[in-house]
Coordinates of C-alpha atoms and ligand atoms in Angstrom, one line a residue:
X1 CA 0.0 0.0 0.0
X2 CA 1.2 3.2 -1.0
X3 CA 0.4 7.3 -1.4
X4 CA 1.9 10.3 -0.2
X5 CA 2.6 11.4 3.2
X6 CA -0.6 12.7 5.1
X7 CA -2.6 10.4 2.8
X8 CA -3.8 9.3 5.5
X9 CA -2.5 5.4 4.9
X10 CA -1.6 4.4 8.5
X11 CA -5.6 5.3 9.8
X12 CA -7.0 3.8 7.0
X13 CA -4.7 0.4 7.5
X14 CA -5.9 0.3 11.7
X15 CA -9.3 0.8 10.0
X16 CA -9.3 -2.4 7.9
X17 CA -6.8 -4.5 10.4
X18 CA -9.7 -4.5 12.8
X19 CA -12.2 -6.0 10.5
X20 CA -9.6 -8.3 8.1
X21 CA -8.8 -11.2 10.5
X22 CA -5.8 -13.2 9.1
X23 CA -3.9 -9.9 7.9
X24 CA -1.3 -8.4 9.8
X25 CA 0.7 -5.4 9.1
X26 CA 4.7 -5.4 8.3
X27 CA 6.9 -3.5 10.5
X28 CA 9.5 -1.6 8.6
X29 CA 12.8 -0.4 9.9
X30 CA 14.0 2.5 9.4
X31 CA 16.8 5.2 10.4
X32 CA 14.3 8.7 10.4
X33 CA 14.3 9.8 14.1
X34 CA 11.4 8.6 16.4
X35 CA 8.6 11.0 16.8
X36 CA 7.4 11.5 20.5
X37 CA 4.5 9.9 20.1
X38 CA 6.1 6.2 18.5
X39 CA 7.6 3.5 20.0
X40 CA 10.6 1.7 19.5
X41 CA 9.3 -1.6 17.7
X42 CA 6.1 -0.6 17.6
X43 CA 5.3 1.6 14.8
X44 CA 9.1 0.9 13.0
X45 CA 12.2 -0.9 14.4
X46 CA 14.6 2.2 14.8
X47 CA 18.0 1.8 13.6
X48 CA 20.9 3.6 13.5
X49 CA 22.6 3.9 9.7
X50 CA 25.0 1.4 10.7
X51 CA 23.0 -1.0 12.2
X52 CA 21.1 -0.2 9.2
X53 CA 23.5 -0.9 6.5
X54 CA 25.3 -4.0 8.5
X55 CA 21.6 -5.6 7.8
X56 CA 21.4 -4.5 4.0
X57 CA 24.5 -6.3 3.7
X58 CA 23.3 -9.7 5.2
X59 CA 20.4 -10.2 3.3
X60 CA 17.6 -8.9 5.9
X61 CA 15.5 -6.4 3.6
X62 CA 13.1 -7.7 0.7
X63 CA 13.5 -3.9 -0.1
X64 CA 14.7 -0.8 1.0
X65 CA 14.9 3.3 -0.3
X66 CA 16.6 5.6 0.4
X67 CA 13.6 8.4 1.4
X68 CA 14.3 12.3 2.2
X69 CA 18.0 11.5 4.1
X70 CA 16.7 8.5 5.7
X71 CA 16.3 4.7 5.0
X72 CA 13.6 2.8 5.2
X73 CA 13.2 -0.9 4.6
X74 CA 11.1 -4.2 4.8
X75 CA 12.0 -6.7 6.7
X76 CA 12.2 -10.0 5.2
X77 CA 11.6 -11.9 9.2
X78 CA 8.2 -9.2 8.8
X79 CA 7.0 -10.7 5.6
X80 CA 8.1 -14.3 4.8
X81 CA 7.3 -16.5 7.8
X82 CA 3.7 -14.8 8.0
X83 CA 3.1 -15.5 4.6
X84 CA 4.1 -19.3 4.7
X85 CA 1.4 -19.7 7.9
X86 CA -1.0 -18.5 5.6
X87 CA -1.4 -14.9 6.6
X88 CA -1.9 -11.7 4.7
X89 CA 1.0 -8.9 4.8
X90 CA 0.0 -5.3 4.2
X91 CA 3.4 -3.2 3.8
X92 CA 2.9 0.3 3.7
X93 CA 5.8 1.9 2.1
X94 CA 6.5 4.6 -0.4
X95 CA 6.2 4.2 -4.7
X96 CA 9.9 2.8 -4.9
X97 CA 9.2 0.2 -2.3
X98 CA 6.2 -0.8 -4.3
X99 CA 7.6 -0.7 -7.6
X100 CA 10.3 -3.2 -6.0
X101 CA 7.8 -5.5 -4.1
X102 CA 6.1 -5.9 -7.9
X103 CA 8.6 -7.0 -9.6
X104 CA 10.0 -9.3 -6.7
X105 CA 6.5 -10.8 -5.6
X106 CA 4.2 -10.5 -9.0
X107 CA 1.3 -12.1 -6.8
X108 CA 1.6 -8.9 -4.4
X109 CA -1.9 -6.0 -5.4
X110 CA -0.5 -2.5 -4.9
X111 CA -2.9 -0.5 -3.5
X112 CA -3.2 3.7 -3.7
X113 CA -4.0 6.1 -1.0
X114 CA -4.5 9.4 -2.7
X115 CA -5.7 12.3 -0.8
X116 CA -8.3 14.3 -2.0
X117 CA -6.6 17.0 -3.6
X118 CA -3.1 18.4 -3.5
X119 CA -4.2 21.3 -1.1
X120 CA -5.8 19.0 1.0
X121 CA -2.2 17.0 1.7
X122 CA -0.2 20.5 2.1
X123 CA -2.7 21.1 5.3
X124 CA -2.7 17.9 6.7
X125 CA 1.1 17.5 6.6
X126 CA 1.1 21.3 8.3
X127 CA -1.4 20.3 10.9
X128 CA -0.1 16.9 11.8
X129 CA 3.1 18.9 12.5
X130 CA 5.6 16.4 13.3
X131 CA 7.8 17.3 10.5
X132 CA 9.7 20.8 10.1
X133 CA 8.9 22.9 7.1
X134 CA 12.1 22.1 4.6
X135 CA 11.1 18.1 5.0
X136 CA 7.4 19.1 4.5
X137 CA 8.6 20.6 0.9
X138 CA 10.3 17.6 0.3
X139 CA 7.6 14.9 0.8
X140 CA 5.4 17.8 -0.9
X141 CA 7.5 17.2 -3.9
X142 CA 7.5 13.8 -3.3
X143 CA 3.8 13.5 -3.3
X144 CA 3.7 15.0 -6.8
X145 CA 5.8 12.5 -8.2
X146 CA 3.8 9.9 -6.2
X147 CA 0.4 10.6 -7.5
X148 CA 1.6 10.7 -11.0
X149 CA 2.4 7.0 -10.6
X150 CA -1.4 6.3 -9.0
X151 CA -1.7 4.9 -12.3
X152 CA 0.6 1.6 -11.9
X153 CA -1.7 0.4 -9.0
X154 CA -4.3 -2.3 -8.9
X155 CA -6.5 -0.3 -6.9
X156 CA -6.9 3.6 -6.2
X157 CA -8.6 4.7 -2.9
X158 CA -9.1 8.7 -2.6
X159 CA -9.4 9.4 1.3
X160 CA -11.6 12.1 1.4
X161 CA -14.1 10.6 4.2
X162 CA -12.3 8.2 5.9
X163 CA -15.3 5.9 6.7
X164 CA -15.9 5.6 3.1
X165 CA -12.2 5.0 1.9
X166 CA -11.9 2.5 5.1
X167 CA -14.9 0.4 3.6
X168 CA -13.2 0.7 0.0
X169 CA -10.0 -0.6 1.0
X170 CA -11.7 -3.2 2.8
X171 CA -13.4 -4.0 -0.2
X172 CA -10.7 -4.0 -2.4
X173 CA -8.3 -6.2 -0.7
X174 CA -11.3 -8.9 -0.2
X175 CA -11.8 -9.0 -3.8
X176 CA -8.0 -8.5 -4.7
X177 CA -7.6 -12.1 -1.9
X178 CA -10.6 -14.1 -3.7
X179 CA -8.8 -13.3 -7.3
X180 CA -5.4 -15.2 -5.9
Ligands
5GP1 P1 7.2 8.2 7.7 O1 8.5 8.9 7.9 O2 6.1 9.3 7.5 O3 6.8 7.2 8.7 O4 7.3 7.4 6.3 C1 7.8 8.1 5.2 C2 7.5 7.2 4.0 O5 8.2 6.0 4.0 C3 6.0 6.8 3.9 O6 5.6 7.0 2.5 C4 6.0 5.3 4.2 O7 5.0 4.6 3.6 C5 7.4 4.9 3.7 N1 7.9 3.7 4.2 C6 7.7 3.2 5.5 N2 8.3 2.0 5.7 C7 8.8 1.7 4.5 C8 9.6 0.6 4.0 O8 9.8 -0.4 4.6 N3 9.9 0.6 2.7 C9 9.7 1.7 1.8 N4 10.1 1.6 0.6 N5 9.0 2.7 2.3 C10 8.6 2.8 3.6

């Protein structure tokens, strides 16, 4: 699952974890600094760059970017054994991550969070707050590239009522699982 930051991908993902049973959400790792409001190995595994890079180099990532001046990367002990008990793995990560997860795993549906308008994400990113204004440019700019890929994705959900994108991402991973 991808779309730009302030999307709104995380709420919509806790929406649709509560009613999917057998689905379960990958934790990424990554080396951005926690906000004060996250948890060490609870929202990402924090890493420093070297711990970071020591685990590139032995094989632990399925994929990894490098986004703004950070990393971020999916772990393969997130995705593989889940998948072999039968489970369902969401990964939320950014349009790189994605394009690499399709052409590694064809079976894996790419999913698109779009907000409702470009304005709309400029204000959420402000109000959310947690990020200072040169990285909001950034993942503004970002975000434009982003949602000129929306077209490469098996399914596109715009977020402007969350109870309605909720049930439409609900919707379309069912039908996306029943076409496997
Ligand atoms: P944030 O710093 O807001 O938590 O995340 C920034 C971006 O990195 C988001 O678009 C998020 O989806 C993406 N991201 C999080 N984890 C991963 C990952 O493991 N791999 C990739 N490629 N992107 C990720």
């Amino acid at each position: 699952m991808s779309g730009p930051s302030g999307a709104g991908k995380g709420t919509l993902i806790g929406r649709v974890l509560l009613r999917l049973a057998n689905t379960v959400l990958a934790k990424s790792a990554t080396t951005r600094p926690r906000r004060p409001d996250e948890r060490q190995g609870r929202e990402y595994f924090f890493l420093t760059q070297a711990e970071f890079e020591k685990r590139i180099k032995v094989g632990d990532f399925i994929e990894y970017v490098n986004y703004g001046a950070n990393y971020y990367g999916t772990l393969r002990s997130e995705v593989e054994a889940s998948l072999q008990s039968g489970r369902n793995v969401i990964l939320e990560i950014e349009l790189e991550g994605a394009r690499n997860i399709r052409r590694r795993m064809p079976g894996a549906v790419l999913i698109f969070i779009a907000p409702p308008d470009f304005e709309e994400l400029r204000r959420r990113l402000k109000e959310r707050g947690t990020e200072d204004t040169a990285t909001i440019d950034a993942r503004l700019a970002r975000a434009r590239e982003e949602l000129a890929a929306q077209k490469e994705f098996d399914y596109i959900i715009v977020n402007d009522s969350v109870d309605k994108a909720a049930d439409e991402l609900e919707k379309a991973i069912r039908n996306a699982l029943k076409e496997d």
